[in-house]
mmCIF file of C-alpha atoms in Angstrom:
data_model
loop_
_atom_site.group_PDB
_atom_site.id
_atom_site.type_symbol
_atom_site.label_atom_id
_atom_site.label_comp_id
_atom_site.label_asym_id
_atom_site.label_seq_id
_atom_site.Cartn_x
_atom_site.Cartn_y
_atom_site.Cartn_z
ATOM 1 C CA MET A 53 -31.554 -7.660 -28.707
ATOM 2 C CA LYS A 54 -28.805 -6.322 -26.412
ATOM 3 C CA GLU A 55 -29.082 -6.904 -22.668
ATOM 4 C CA LYS A 56 -26.990 -5.601 -19.770
ATOM 5 C CA LEU A 57 -26.076 -8.557 -17.551
ATOM 6 C CA GLN A 58 -23.878 -9.297 -14.568
ATOM 7 C CA LEU A 59 -21.217 -11.982 -14.595
ATOM 8 C CA CYS A 60 -20.340 -13.994 -11.519
ATOM 9 C CA VAL A 61 -17.792 -16.733 -10.928
ATOM 10 C CA LYS A 62 -19.264 -20.205 -10.614
ATOM 11 C CA SER A 63 -18.936 -21.866 -7.228
ATOM 12 C CA GLY A 64 -17.031 -25.085 -6.640
ATOM 13 C CA GLU A 65 -13.394 -26.113 -6.369
ATOM 14 C CA LYS A 66 -11.123 -25.750 -9.370
ATOM 15 C CA SER A 67 -9.039 -28.556 -10.839
ATOM 16 C CA GLN A 68 -5.469 -28.271 -12.088
ATOM 17 C CA GLU A 69 -6.917 -28.263 -15.603
ATOM 18 C CA ASP A 70 -8.913 -25.144 -14.677
ATOM 19 C CA TYR A 71 -5.794 -23.331 -13.455
ATOM 20 C CA ASP A 72 -3.910 -24.422 -16.583
ATOM 21 C CA ALA A 73 -6.709 -22.997 -18.742
ATOM 22 C CA LEU A 74 -6.575 -19.665 -16.894
ATOM 23 C CA GLU A 75 -2.811 -19.569 -17.328
ATOM 24 C CA MET A 76 -3.174 -20.202 -21.061
ATOM 25 C CA ALA A 77 -5.793 -17.457 -21.249
ATOM 26 C CA ILE A 78 -3.409 -14.938 -19.658
ATOM 27 C CA VAL A 79 -0.530 -15.890 -21.967
ATOM 28 C CA GLU A 80 -2.518 -16.140 -25.191
ATOM 29 C CA LEU A 81 -4.700 -13.070 -24.719
ATOM 30 C CA ALA A 82 -1.599 -10.977 -23.965
ATOM 31 C CA GLY A 83 -0.379 -11.201 -27.536
ATOM 32 C CA ILE A 84 -3.144 -12.358 -29.840
ATOM 33 C CA PRO A 85 -3.959 -10.180 -32.894
ATOM 34 C CA GLU A 86 -7.629 -9.280 -33.216
ATOM 35 C CA GLU A 87 -7.894 -11.088 -36.569
ATOM 36 C CA ASN A 88 -6.978 -14.406 -34.889
ATOM 37 C CA PHE A 89 -9.545 -14.182 -32.100
ATOM 38 C CA GLY A 90 -12.066 -16.351 -33.964
ATOM 39 C CA GLU A 91 -9.574 -19.228 -34.007
ATOM 40 C CA VAL A 92 -8.827 -18.813 -30.282
ATOM 41 C CA LYS A 93 -12.494 -19.281 -29.412
ATOM 42 C CA ASN A 94 -12.234 -22.872 -30.669
ATOM 43 C CA GLU A 95 -9.417 -23.756 -28.282
ATOM 44 C CA ASP A 96 -10.173 -26.057 -25.338
ATOM 45 C CA TRP A 97 -8.444 -23.739 -22.845
ATOM 46 C CA TYR A 98 -10.624 -20.832 -23.962
ATOM 47 C CA ARG A 99 -13.852 -22.700 -23.372
ATOM 48 C CA ARG A 100 -12.674 -24.083 -20.038
ATOM 49 C CA ALA A 101 -11.446 -20.706 -18.748
ATOM 50 C CA PHE A 102 -14.533 -18.698 -19.659
ATOM 51 C CA ASP A 103 -16.917 -21.436 -18.580
ATOM 52 C CA MET A 104 -15.853 -20.569 -15.016
ATOM 53 C CA VAL A 105 -18.187 -17.573 -15.145
ATOM 54 C CA GLU A 106 -21.903 -17.362 -15.801
ATOM 55 C CA PHE A 107 -24.652 -14.806 -16.194
ATOM 56 C CA ALA A 108 -26.177 -14.004 -12.803
ATOM 57 C CA GLY A 109 -29.858 -14.955 -12.904
ATOM 58 C CA ASN A 110 -29.823 -15.635 -16.625
ATOM 59 C CA GLY A 111 -29.450 -19.004 -18.291
ATOM 60 C CA LYS A 112 -29.757 -17.869 -21.888
ATOM 61 C CA SER A 113 -26.295 -18.451 -23.235
ATOM 62 C CA CYS A 114 -22.746 -19.507 -22.524
ATOM 63 C CA VAL A 115 -20.451 -16.601 -21.629
ATOM 64 C CA ALA A 116 -17.639 -17.951 -23.818
ATOM 65 C CA ASP A 117 -19.899 -17.737 -26.867
ATOM 66 C CA CYS A 118 -20.956 -14.146 -26.133
ATOM 67 C CA ILE A 119 -17.436 -12.697 -26.100
ATOM 68 C CA SER A 120 -16.951 -11.157 -29.512
ATOM 69 C CA GLU A 121 -13.479 -9.582 -29.533
ATOM 70 C CA THR A 122 -10.047 -9.758 -27.923
ATOM 71 C CA GLU A 123 -10.413 -6.653 -25.750
ATOM 72 C CA HIS A 124 -13.730 -7.921 -24.410
ATOM 73 C CA ALA A 125 -12.124 -11.251 -23.497
ATOM 74 C CA GLN A 126 -9.263 -9.429 -21.758
ATOM 75 C CA GLN A 127 -11.697 -7.364 -19.685
ATOM 76 C CA VAL A 128 -13.660 -10.415 -18.587
ATOM 77 C CA LEU A 129 -10.467 -12.336 -17.778
ATOM 78 C CA ILE A 130 -9.027 -9.552 -15.602
ATOM 79 C CA ASP A 131 -12.203 -9.187 -13.545
ATOM 80 C CA MET A 132 -12.494 -12.972 -13.239
ATOM 81 C CA LEU A 133 -9.020 -13.028 -11.706
ATOM 82 C CA LEU A 134 -9.851 -10.152 -9.351
ATOM 83 C CA ILE A 135 -12.952 -11.902 -8.034
ATOM 84 C CA MET A 136 -11.338 -15.340 -7.775
ATOM 85 C CA MET A 137 -8.334 -13.942 -5.925
ATOM 86 C CA GLU A 138 -10.539 -12.955 -2.989
ATOM 87 C CA SER A 139 -10.899 -16.606 -2.008
ATOM 88 C CA ASP A 140 -8.220 -18.532 -3.926
ATOM 89 C CA GLU A 141 -4.507 -18.122 -3.201
ATOM 90 C CA ASN A 142 -3.628 -20.107 -6.318
ATOM 91 C CA ILE A 143 -4.889 -17.219 -8.437
ATOM 92 C CA SER A 144 -2.476 -14.840 -6.676
ATOM 93 C CA VAL A 145 0.375 -17.216 -7.522
ATOM 94 C CA LEU A 146 -0.777 -17.300 -11.136
ATOM 95 C CA VAL A 147 -0.957 -13.504 -11.373
ATOM 96 C CA THR A 148 2.481 -13.092 -9.791
ATOM 97 C CA ARG A 149 3.963 -15.568 -12.264
ATOM 98 C CA HIS A 150 2.541 -13.700 -15.257
ATOM 99 C CA THR A 151 2.879 -10.021 -14.369
ATOM 100 C CA GLU A 152 4.717 -9.336 -17.640
ATOM 101 C CA ASP A 153 1.933 -10.886 -19.714
ATOM 102 C CA LEU A 154 -0.672 -8.907 -17.779
ATOM 103 C CA ARG A 155 1.257 -5.703 -18.392
ATOM 104 C CA LYS A 156 1.097 -6.395 -22.128
ATOM 105 C CA ILE A 157 -2.681 -6.566 -21.790
ATOM 106 C CA CYS A 158 -2.838 -3.334 -19.784
ATOM 107 C CA LYS A 159 -1.411 -1.340 -22.700
ATOM 108 C CA GLN A 160 -4.705 -1.734 -24.537
ATOM 109 C CA THR A 161 -6.849 0.709 -22.504
ATOM 110 C CA ILE A 162 -6.697 2.895 -19.380
ATOM 111 C CA TRP A 163 -9.505 0.786 -17.868
ATOM 112 C CA LEU A 164 -7.437 -2.384 -18.231
ATOM 113 C CA TYR A 165 -4.385 -0.599 -16.832
ATOM 114 C CA SER A 166 -6.226 0.378 -13.637
ATOM 115 C CA ARG A 167 -7.643 -3.138 -13.177
ATOM 116 C CA ILE A 168 -4.291 -4.847 -13.726
ATOM 117 C CA LYS A 169 -2.620 -2.425 -11.324
ATOM 118 C CA ARG A 170 -5.191 -3.545 -8.784
ATOM 119 C CA LEU A 171 -4.339 -7.187 -9.522
ATOM 120 C CA GLU A 172 -0.670 -6.463 -8.874
ATOM 121 C CA ASN A 173 -1.455 -4.638 -5.635
ATOM 122 C CA ILE A 174 -3.239 -7.685 -4.253
ATOM 123 C CA ALA A 175 -1.224 -10.563 -5.709
ATOM 124 C CA VAL A 176 2.313 -9.195 -5.876
ATOM 125 C CA LEU A 177 2.399 -6.483 -3.213
ATOM 126 C CA ASN A 178 -0.108 -8.113 -0.854
ATOM 127 C CA THR A 179 -2.221 -4.966 -0.498
ATOM 128 C CA ASN A 180 -5.988 -4.805 -0.645
ATOM 129 C CA ALA A 181 -8.979 -2.699 0.323
ATOM 130 C CA ASN A 182 -8.254 -3.384 4.009
ATOM 131 C CA MET A 183 -5.394 -0.851 3.859
ATOM 132 C CA ASP A 184 -7.314 1.818 1.945
ATOM 133 C CA VAL A 185 -7.559 5.111 3.848
ATOM 134 C CA ARG A 186 -10.640 5.996 1.815
ATOM 135 C CA ASP A 187 -12.565 3.639 4.124
ATOM 136 C CA ILE A 188 -11.636 5.300 7.424
ATOM 137 C CA SER A 189 -14.071 7.598 9.226
ATOM 138 C CA SER A 190 -14.352 11.270 8.285
ATOM 139 C CA ASN A 191 -12.873 12.191 11.661
ATOM 140 C CA ALA A 192 -9.849 9.961 10.971
ATOM 141 C CA LYS A 193 -9.474 11.528 7.517
ATOM 142 C CA LYS A 194 -9.387 15.011 9.068
ATOM 143 C CA ILE A 195 -6.673 13.958 11.501
ATOM 144 C CA LEU A 196 -4.677 12.277 8.716
ATOM 145 C CA CYS A 197 -4.808 15.411 6.567
ATOM 146 C CA VAL A 198 -3.532 17.518 9.467
ATOM 147 C CA LEU A 199 -0.746 15.000 10.145
ATOM 148 C CA LEU A 200 0.389 15.262 6.534
ATOM 149 C CA HIS A 201 0.315 19.066 6.745
ATOM 150 C CA ARG A 202 2.387 18.910 9.945
ATOM 151 C CA LEU A 203 4.920 16.573 8.335
ATOM 152 C CA GLN A 204 5.303 19.097 5.526
ATOM 153 C CA GLU A 205 5.667 22.127 7.803
ATOM 154 C CA GLU A 206 7.412 20.742 10.909
ATOM 155 C CA PRO A 207 10.214 23.116 12.020
ATOM 156 C CA GLY A 208 13.731 21.754 11.623
ATOM 157 C CA ARG A 209 12.772 19.251 8.933
ATOM 158 C CA LYS A 210 13.997 19.303 5.357
ATOM 159 C CA VAL A 211 11.841 21.116 2.840
ATOM 160 C CA PRO A 212 9.532 18.553 1.188
ATOM 161 C CA ASN A 213 10.816 17.379 -2.183
ATOM 162 C CA ASP A 214 8.748 17.189 -5.359
ATOM 163 C CA LEU A 215 7.718 13.580 -4.713
ATOM 164 C CA GLN A 216 6.488 14.353 -1.213
ATOM 165 C CA ARG A 217 4.523 17.356 -2.419
ATOM 166 C CA ALA A 218 2.966 15.323 -5.236
ATOM 167 C CA PHE A 219 2.111 12.535 -2.797
ATOM 168 C CA ALA A 220 0.500 14.926 -0.305
ATOM 169 C CA ASN A 221 -1.529 16.675 -3.006
ATOM 170 C CA ALA A 222 -2.709 13.333 -4.374
ATOM 171 C CA MET A 223 -3.680 12.196 -0.883
ATOM 172 C CA PHE A 224 -5.625 15.379 -0.145
ATOM 173 C CA GLY A 225 -7.511 14.910 -3.397
ATOM 174 C CA TYR A 226 -8.109 11.230 -2.661
ATOM 175 C CA LEU A 227 -9.586 11.928 0.770
ATOM 176 C CA GLY A 228 -11.650 14.896 -0.377
ATOM 177 C CA PRO A 229 -11.842 18.434 1.111
ATOM 178 C CA MET A 230 -11.164 18.432 4.853
ATOM 179 C CA ASP A 231 -11.149 21.004 7.662
ATOM 180 C CA SER A 232 -7.542 20.862 8.869
ATOM 181 C CA ARG A 233 -7.995 22.876 12.088
ATOM 182 C CA ILE A 234 -6.896 20.358 14.708
ATOM 183 C CA ASP A 235 -4.355 21.653 17.237
ATOM 184 C CA ASP A 236 -2.924 18.306 18.380
ATOM 185 C CA PRO A 237 -3.465 15.608 15.711
ATOM 186 C CA LEU A 238 -1.119 13.110 17.384
ATOM 187 C CA GLY A 239 -2.993 13.542 20.660
ATOM 188 C CA ALA A 240 -6.251 13.095 18.790
ATOM 189 C CA LEU A 241 -5.153 9.562 17.886
ATOM 190 C CA GLU A 242 -6.287 8.517 21.386
ATOM 191 C CA ILE A 243 -9.876 8.329 20.145
ATOM 192 C CA PHE A 244 -8.787 5.331 18.031
ATOM 193 C CA GLU A 245 -7.398 3.454 21.029
ATOM 194 C CA ASN A 246 -9.674 0.512 20.276
ATOM 195 C CA ASP A 247 -9.368 0.771 16.510
ATOM 196 C CA PRO A 248 -5.852 -0.360 15.546
ATOM 197 C CA ASP A 249 -6.884 -0.972 11.916
ATOM 198 C CA THR A 250 -7.603 2.737 11.414
ATOM 199 C CA LYS A 251 -4.305 3.683 13.035
ATOM 200 C CA ARG A 252 -2.418 1.228 10.812
ATOM 201 C CA LYS A 253 -3.928 2.775 7.675
ATOM 202 C CA MET A 254 -3.116 6.301 8.841
ATOM 203 C CA LEU A 255 0.434 5.392 9.842
ATOM 204 C CA ALA A 256 1.051 3.631 6.516
ATOM 205 C CA CYS A 257 0.082 6.800 4.666
ATOM 206 C CA CYS A 258 2.355 8.971 6.828
ATOM 207 C CA MET A 259 5.259 6.537 6.485
ATOM 208 C CA GLU A 260 4.834 6.531 2.704
ATOM 209 C CA TYR A 261 5.190 10.311 2.757
ATOM 210 C CA ILE A 262 8.268 10.091 5.006
ATOM 211 C CA TYR A 263 9.856 7.401 2.824
ATOM 212 C CA LEU A 264 9.621 9.587 -0.266
ATOM 213 C CA GLY A 265 11.993 12.048 1.441
ATOM 214 C CA CYS A 266 14.980 9.929 0.409
ATOM 215 C CA CYS A 267 13.497 6.598 -0.764
ATOM 216 C CA HIS A 268 15.331 4.290 1.629
ATOM 217 C CA ASN A 269 14.574 2.976 5.117
ATOM 218 C CA GLY A 270 16.909 5.503 6.733
ATOM 219 C CA ALA A 271 14.151 8.047 6.092
ATOM 220 C CA TYR A 272 12.394 6.935 9.295
ATOM 221 C CA ASP A 273 15.390 7.497 11.595
ATOM 222 C CA ASP A 274 14.264 10.946 12.768
ATOM 223 C CA TYR A 275 10.613 9.972 13.105
ATOM 224 C CA ASP A 276 10.713 7.352 15.876
ATOM 225 C CA ARG A 277 8.744 9.547 18.270
ATOM 226 C CA PHE A 278 6.161 10.351 15.605
ATOM 227 C CA ILE A 279 5.624 6.653 14.800
ATOM 228 C CA GLU A 280 5.440 5.735 18.501
ATOM 229 C CA GLN A 281 2.529 8.149 18.959
ATOM 230 C CA PHE A 282 0.319 5.765 16.973
ATOM 231 C CA ASP A 283 0.733 3.243 19.818
ATOM 232 C CA LEU A 284 1.057 0.238 17.518
ATOM 233 C CA THR A 285 3.441 -2.669 17.927
ATOM 234 C CA SER A 286 6.935 -2.592 16.461
ATOM 235 C CA HIS A 287 5.822 -5.531 14.321
ATOM 236 C CA ASP A 288 3.059 -3.392 12.778
ATOM 237 C CA ALA A 289 5.544 -0.654 11.924
ATOM 238 C CA CYS A 290 7.996 -3.157 10.411
ATOM 239 C CA VAL A 291 5.274 -4.747 8.255
ATOM 240 C CA ILE A 292 4.258 -1.314 6.941
ATOM 241 C CA GLN A 293 7.896 -0.397 6.314
ATOM 242 C CA ASP A 294 8.540 -3.619 4.375
ATOM 243 C CA LEU A 295 5.404 -3.118 2.283
ATOM 244 C CA ILE A 296 6.437 0.434 1.368
ATOM 245 C CA THR A 297 9.921 -0.732 0.398
ATOM 246 C CA GLU A 298 8.450 -3.538 -1.694
ATOM 247 C CA MET A 299 6.116 -1.117 -3.440
ATOM 248 C CA TYR A 300 9.034 1.224 -4.212
ATOM 249 C CA ASP A 301 11.263 -1.608 -5.455
ATOM 250 C CA TYR A 302 8.475 -2.906 -7.683
ATOM 251 C CA ARG A 303 7.024 0.320 -9.061
ATOM 252 C CA GLY A 304 9.655 2.967 -8.416
ATOM 253 C CA MET A 305 9.244 6.474 -7.036
ATOM 254 C CA LYS A 306 6.420 7.513 -9.328
ATOM 255 C CA GLY A 307 4.534 4.311 -8.619
ATOM 256 C CA LEU A 308 4.547 4.879 -4.871
ATOM 257 C CA CYS A 309 3.759 8.566 -5.270
ATOM 258 C CA GLY A 310 0.923 7.852 -7.698
ATOM 259 C CA LYS A 311 -0.891 5.286 -5.552
ATOM 260 C CA TYR A 312 -3.694 7.697 -4.799
ATOM 261 C CA MET A 313 -3.910 9.476 -8.135
ATOM 262 C CA GLN A 314 -6.972 7.607 -9.387
ATOM 263 C CA PRO A 315 -9.415 5.752 -7.117
ATOM 264 C CA GLU A 316 -10.059 2.204 -8.248
ATOM 265 C CA SER A 317 -13.468 0.681 -8.760
ATOM 266 C CA ASP A 318 -14.742 -1.590 -6.007
ATOM 267 C CA GLU A 319 -17.136 -3.428 -8.287
ATOM 268 C CA SER A 320 -17.240 -7.121 -7.411
ATOM 269 C CA GLN A 321 -19.223 -8.062 -10.501
ATOM 270 C CA ILE A 322 -18.593 -7.634 -14.205
ATOM 271 C CA THR A 323 -21.022 -5.644 -16.334
ATOM 272 C CA PHE A 324 -21.516 -7.412 -19.633
ATOM 273 C CA TYR A 325 -23.520 -6.483 -22.717
ATOM 274 C CA ALA A 326 -24.614 -9.452 -24.815
ATOM 275 C CA GLU A 327 -26.608 -9.843 -27.992
ATOM 276 C CA PHE A 328 -29.484 -12.356 -28.006
ATOM 277 C CA GLU A 329 -31.928 -13.232 -30.720
ATOM 278 C CA LYS A 330 -35.352 -11.828 -30.017
ATOM 279 C CA GLU A 331 -37.645 -14.502 -28.676
ATOM 280 C CA GLU A 332 -40.856 -15.188 -30.498
ATOM 281 C CA ASP A 333 -44.117 -14.634 -28.638
#
């Protein structure tokens, strides 16, 4: 009998042996042939790593025993790391150390690719949902869309290059259809006077667009007045600038441009299908 269950990470502090087991899981599952998976399930590190998760509200069986193939184990491992990273900095260190192994795993399926990209965003690039413009208010989204249009059409500026156009189109699709009839979008930022988080997200998006004009920090030289209109500290602007540069250095032009191509799932739990023997009445 097949049941749809939810996995959750067990509470409690982890030992060094636990972290070692997770590290072994990342390394081994990155290159194991499917025909050898049965042998892997007998390894101590395998049992220890996958015993860190359990079925929510269901005590029927051990998760480690219910994983039946390599790809399934990879999926569970990636989501385990995503959940653990929310409260454990050691997991971020582990992910950063093994980005190459994780990229080997991501070649298996598009789903794994999107999840591992999310791991890298959090662990390596130090980005998370707190900088996602999808979460800002609909009014803020309207203003952001108009700002991007203005950056594209501002008199005296260079014609947007292919990367900037691709970025803007991806962003408009990411935010959804918006009415762009706002006469003074920079002036409209005053309504977020007490909401610096929203302004930081909007400015980060605009600065990403600006950066793609020439892909170095000199891109901002002619936009000082524009950035000042967000009324954030110089420290805020520098942090955003450094993050954009880091993203470009790590993923290249297409990586920065493609940030908003495909929204990522916000699921905090793992959906798991497991086979159980039918219980006798």
